[in-house]
Coordinates of C-alpha atoms in Angstrom, one line a residue:
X59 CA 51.3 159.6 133.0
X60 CA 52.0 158.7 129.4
X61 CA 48.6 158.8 128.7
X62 CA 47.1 155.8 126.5
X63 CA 46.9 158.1 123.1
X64 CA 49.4 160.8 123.4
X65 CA 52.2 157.7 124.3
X66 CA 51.9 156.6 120.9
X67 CA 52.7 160.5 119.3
X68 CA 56.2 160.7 121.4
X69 CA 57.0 157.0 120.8
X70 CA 56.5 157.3 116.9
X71 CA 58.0 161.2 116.8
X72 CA 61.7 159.6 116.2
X73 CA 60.8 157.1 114.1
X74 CA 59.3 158.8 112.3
X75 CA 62.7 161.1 112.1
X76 CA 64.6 158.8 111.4
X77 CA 62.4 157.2 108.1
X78 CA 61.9 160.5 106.6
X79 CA 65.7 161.5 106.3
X80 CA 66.3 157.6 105.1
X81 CA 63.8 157.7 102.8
X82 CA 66.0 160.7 100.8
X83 CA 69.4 159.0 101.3
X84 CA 71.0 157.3 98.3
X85 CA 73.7 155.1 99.9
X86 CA 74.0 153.2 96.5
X87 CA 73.9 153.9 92.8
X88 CA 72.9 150.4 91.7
X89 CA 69.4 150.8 90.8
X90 CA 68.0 147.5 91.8
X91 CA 69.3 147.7 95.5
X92 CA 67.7 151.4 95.4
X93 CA 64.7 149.9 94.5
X94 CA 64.4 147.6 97.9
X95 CA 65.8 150.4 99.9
X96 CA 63.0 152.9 98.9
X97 CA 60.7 150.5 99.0
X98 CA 61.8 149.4 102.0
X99 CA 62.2 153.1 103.8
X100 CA 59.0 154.2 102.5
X101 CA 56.9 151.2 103.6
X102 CA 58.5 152.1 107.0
X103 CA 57.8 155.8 107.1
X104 CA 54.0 155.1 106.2
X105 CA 53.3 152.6 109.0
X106 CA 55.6 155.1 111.7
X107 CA 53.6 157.7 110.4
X108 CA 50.2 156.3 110.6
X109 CA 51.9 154.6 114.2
X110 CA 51.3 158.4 115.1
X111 CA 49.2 160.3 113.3
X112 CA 45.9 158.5 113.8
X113 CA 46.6 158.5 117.8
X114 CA 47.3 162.6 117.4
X115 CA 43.9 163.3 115.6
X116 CA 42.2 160.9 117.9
X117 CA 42.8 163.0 120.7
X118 CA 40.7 166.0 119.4
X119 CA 37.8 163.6 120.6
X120 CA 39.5 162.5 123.9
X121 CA 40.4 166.4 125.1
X122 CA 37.1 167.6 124.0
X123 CA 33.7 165.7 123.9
X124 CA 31.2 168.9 122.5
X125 CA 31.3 169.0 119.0
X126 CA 31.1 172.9 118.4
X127 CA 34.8 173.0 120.8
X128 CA 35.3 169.6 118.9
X129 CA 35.4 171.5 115.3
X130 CA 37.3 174.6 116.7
X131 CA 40.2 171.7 117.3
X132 CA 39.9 170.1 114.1
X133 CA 40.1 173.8 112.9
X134 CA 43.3 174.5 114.3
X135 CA 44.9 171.3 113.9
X136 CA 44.5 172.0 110.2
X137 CA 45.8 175.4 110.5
X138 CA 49.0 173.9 112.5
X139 CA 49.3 171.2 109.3
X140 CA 49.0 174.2 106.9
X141 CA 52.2 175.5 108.7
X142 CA 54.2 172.8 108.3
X143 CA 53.5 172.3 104.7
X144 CA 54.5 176.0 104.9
X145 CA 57.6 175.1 106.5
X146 CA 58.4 172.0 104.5
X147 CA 58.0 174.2 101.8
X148 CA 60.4 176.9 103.1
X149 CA 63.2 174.2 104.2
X150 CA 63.2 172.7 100.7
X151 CA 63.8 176.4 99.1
X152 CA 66.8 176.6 101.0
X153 CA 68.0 173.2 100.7
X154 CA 69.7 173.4 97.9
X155 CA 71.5 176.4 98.7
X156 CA 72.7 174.3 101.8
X157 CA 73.6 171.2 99.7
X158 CA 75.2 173.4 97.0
X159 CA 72.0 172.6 94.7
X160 CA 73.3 168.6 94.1
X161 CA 71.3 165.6 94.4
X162 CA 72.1 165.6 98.6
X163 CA 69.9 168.6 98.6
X164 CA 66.2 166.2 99.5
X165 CA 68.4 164.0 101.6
X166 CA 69.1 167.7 103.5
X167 CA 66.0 168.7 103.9
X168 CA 64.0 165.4 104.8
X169 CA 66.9 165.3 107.8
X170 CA 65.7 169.2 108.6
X171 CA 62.5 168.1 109.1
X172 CA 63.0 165.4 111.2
X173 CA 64.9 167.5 113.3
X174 CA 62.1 170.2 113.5
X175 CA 59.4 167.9 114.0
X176 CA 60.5 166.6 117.1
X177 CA 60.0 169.2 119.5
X178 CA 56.8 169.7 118.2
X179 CA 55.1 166.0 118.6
X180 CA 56.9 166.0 122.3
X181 CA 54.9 169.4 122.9
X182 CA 52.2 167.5 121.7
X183 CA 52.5 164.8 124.1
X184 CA 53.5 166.9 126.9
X185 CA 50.9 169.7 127.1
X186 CA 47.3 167.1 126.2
X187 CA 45.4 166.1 129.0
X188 CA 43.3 163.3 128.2
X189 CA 39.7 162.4 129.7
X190 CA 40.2 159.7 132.1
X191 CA 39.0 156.1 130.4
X192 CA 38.4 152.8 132.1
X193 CA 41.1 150.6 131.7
X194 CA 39.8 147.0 129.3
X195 CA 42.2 143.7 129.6
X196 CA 44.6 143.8 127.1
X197 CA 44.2 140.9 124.0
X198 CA 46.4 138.9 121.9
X199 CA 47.2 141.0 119.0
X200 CA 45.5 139.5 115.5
X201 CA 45.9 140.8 112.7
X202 CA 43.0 138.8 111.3
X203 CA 40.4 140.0 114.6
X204 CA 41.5 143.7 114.0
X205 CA 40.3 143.5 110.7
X206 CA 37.1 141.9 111.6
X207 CA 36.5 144.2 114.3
X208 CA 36.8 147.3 111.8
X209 CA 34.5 145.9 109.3
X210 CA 32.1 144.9 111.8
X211 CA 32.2 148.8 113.5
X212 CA 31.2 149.9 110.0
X213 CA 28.8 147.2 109.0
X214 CA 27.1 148.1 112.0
X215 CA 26.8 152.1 112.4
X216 CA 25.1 153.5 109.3
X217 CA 26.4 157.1 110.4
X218 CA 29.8 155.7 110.3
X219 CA 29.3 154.6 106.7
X220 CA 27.8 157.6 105.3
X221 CA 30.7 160.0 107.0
X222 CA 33.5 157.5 105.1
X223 CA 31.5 158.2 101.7
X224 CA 31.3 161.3 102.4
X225 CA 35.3 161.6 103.1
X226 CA 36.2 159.2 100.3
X227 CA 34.1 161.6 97.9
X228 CA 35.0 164.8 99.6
X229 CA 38.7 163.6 99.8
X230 CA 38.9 162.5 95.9
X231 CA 37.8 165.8 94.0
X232 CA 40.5 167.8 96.6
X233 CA 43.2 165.5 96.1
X234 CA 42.4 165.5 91.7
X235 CA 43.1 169.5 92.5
X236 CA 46.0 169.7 94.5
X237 CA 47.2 166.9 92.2
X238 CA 46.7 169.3 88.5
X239 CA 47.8 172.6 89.9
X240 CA 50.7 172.0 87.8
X241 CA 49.0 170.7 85.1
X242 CA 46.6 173.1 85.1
X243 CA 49.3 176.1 84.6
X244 CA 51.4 174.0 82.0
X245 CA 48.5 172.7 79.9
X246 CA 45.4 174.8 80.8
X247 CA 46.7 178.2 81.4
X248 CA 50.3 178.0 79.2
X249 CA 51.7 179.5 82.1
X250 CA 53.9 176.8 83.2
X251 CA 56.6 179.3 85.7
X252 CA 53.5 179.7 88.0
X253 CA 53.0 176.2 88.4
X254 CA 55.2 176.1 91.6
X255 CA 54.1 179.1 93.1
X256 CA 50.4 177.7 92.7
X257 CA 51.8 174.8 95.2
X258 CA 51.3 177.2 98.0
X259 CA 47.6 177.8 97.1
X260 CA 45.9 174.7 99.3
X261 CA 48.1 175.7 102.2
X262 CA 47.4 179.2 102.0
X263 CA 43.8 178.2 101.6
X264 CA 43.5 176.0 104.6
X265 CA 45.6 178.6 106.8
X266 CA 43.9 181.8 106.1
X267 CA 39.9 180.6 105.3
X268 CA 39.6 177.6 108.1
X269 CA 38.3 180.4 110.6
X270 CA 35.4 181.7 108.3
X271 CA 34.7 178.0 107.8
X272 CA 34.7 177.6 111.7
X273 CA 32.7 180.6 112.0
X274 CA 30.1 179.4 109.5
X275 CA 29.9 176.1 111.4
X276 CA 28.9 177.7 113.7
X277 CA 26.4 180.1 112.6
X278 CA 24.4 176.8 111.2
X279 CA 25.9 173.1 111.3
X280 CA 28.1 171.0 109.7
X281 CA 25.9 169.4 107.4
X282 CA 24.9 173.2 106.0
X283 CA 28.6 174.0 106.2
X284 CA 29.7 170.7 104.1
X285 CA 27.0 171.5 101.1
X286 CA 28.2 175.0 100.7
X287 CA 31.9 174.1 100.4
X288 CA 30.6 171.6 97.6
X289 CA 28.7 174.3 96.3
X290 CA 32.0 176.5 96.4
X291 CA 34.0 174.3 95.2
X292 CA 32.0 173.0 91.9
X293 CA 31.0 176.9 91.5
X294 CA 35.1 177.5 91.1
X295 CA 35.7 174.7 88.8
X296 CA 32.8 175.6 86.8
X297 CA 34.0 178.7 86.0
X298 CA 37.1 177.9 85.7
X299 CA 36.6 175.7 82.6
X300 CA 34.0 178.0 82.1
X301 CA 37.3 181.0 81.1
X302 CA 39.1 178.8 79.8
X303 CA 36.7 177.7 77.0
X304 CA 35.8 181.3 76.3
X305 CA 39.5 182.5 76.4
X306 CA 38.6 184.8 79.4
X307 CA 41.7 186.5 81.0
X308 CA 44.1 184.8 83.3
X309 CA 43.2 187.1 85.8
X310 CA 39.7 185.5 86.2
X311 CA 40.7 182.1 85.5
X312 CA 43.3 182.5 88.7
X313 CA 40.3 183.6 90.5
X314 CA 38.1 180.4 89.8
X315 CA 40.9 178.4 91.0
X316 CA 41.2 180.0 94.0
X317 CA 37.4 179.8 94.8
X318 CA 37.7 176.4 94.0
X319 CA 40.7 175.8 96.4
X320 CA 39.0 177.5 99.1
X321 CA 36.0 175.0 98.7
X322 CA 38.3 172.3 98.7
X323 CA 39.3 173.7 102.5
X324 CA 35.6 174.0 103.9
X325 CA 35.3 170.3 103.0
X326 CA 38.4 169.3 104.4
X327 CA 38.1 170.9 107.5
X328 CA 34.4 170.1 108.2
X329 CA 34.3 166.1 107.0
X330 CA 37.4 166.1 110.0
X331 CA 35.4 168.1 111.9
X332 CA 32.6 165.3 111.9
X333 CA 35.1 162.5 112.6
X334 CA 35.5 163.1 116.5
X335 CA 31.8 163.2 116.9
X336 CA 31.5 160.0 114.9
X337 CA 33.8 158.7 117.5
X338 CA 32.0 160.2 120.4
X339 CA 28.7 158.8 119.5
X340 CA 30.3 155.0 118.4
X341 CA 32.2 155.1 121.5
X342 CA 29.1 155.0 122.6
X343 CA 28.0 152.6 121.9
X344 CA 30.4 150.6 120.9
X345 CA 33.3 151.3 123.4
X346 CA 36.6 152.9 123.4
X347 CA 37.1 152.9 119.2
X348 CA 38.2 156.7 119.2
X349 CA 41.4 155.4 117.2
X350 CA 39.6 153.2 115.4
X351 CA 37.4 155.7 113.9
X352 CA 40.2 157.5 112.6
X353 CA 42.1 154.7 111.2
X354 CA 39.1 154.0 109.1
X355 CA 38.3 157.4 108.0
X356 CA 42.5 158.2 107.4
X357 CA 41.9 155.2 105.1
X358 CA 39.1 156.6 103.4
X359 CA 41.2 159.6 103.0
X360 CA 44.3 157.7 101.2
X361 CA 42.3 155.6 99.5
X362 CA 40.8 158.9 97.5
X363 CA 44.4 160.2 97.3
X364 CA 45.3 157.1 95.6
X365 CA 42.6 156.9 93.2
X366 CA 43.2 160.7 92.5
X367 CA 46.3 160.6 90.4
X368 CA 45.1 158.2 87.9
X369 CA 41.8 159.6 87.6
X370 CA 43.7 162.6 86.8
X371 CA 45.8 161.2 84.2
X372 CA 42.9 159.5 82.5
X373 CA 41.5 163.0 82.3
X374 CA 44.2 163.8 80.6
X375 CA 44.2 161.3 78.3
X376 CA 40.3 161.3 77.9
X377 CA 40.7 165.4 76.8
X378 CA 43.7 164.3 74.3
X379 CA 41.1 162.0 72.9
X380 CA 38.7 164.3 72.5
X381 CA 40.0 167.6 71.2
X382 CA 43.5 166.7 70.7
X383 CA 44.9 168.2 73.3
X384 CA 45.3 167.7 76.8
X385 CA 43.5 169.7 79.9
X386 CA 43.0 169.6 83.2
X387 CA 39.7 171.4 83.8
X388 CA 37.1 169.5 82.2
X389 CA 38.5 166.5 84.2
X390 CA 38.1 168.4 87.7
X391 CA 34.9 169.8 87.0
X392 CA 33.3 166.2 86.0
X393 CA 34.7 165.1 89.2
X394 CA 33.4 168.2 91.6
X395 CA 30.1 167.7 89.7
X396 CA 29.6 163.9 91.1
X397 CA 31.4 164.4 94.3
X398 CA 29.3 167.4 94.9
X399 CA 26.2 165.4 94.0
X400 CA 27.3 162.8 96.3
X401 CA 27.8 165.1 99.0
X402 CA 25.0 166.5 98.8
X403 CA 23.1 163.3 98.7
X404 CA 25.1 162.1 102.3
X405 CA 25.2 165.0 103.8
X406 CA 23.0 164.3 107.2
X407 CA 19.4 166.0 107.3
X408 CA 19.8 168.0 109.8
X409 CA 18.5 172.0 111.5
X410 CA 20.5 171.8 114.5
X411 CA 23.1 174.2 115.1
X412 CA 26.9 173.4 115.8

């Protein structure tokens, strides 16, 4: 009745509450025990997180096995995860006015969200049907076997490795963007006051262009799909380093961003869209390893969000070095170049539609 996926979304919805709003709190002003408490809250909001977000985007592959209907899911999910950044976004305008614009106004807001979030994940839970699986005995958990398992899943489906390359390079030249939109406006552009506003743009992106990306999926495949995003994307950051070099108006320099951004969304939204199928077609052969799949390619995805920021700020520091000054855009288009190239390199051969 629980269902063997959707069991972990409701169990890890107040959890995952409950870390958020105590990751915000500040229930001392020594710094050293804020220090363990952070550390401590945030390690805990990361593993209830993960606890239910890699079940949630594993069931796109258990409620749907063809990968057209597969990528129309994936599609929407995102679209549903553009909202909420929406929303987040929204809450933490009005926090402030709620906690009279002090320091309790994040601590106000993460406790919003919780709150909001919970109705949602218990929808979540309570309106997925999953495809019936054979039951396997339980094992002894091991932390040590786990980790074998997973490497040996990779080591041994060549698919599987190309698709995490694929989201690792994919994953680091959006997260380098998302991560210098404010740089890009203070340093770049001298227009530092539309720094926050430019926030909004990936959300926008992924709400309002996912359908054309859908639609273009469609038409051809997601290999075709993939390459043109890269293509989108570098064309954007091209051009904009391109205006900024030549002292082109902001107008046009805005507009290469946002070309750019929406590039960033078709690769998002089709490297997920190839994850369910790369679970269908391990599952296999391999067994039940829908969550598995995900876990490995939700690493991949961190991992290039990790490696992001201080690629960024070596960018920065790199430009300083070389012109006295420090820019954004050279940096992101050196990275869209080789990810692109990568891309293009992995993406999987192939004429078949869907």
């Amino acid at each position: 009745r629980t269902g063997r996926i959707r069991v972990w979304v409701i169990g890890a919805a107040p959890v995952i509450g409950i870390a958020l709003t105590l990751a915000f709190a500040k229930p001392w002003a020594d710094p050293a025990r804020l220090f363990w408490w952070a550390l401590a809250t945030h390690l805990l909001l990361r593993i209830s997180y993960s606890a239910g977000n890699i079940p949630y985007a594993a069931l796109t592959a258990r409620i749907a096995t063809d990968p057209g209907e597969q990528a129309r899911l994936t599609g929407l999910r995102m679209q549903c995860a553009a909202l909420g950044g929406l929303t987040a976004a929204c809450v933490y305008w009005s926090a402030p006015q709620l906690a009279a614009g002090g320091p309790a106004r994040f601590f106000v807001g993460a406790a919003l969200l919780g709150l909001l979030m919970q109705p949602f994940l218990f929808l979540a839970w309570a309106s997925v049907t999953e495809v019936a699986r054979p039951r396997h005995p339980a094992r002894p958990y091991s932390f040590r076997r786990e980790t074998s398992d997973l490497l040996e899943l990779v080591r041994g489906h060549r698919p599987l490795q190309r698709l995490l390359s694929i989201i690792l390079l994919a994953g680091l030249t959006t997260s380098v963007v998302g991560s210098s939109l404010l740089f890009l406006f203070a340093l770049d552009l001298n227009r530092p006051e539309l720094g926050y506003p430019a926030t909004f743009l990936p959300a926008l992106a992924l709400l309002f262009s996912t359908p054309c990306w859908i639609y273009l999926q469609e038409r051809t495949n997601m290999s075709i799909t993939l390459s043109i995003a890269a293509l989108v994307h570098l064309v954007g950051l091209l051009g904009l380093a391109g205006a900024l070099a030549t002292g082109a108006l902001l107008t046009l320099s805005v507009l290469c961003l946002v070309t750019a951004v929406v590039g960033t969304t078709g690769l998002s939204v089709m490297f997920w869209a190839m994850v369910p199928a790369a679970a269908t077609e391990v599952s296999a052969s391999a067994g039940d390893c829908e969550a598995r799949v995900y876990a490995l390619a939700t690493t991949a995805r961190k991992l290039a969000q990790a490696i992001a920021t201080p690629l960024l700020a070596f960018g920065l520091w790199a430009s300083d070095a070389v012109s006295g000054r420090e820019q954004a855009a050279p940096a992101l288009a050196l990275v869209a170049l080789l990810s692109a190239a990568g891309i293009w390199w992995l993406a999987p051969r192939t004429t078949a539609r869907g």
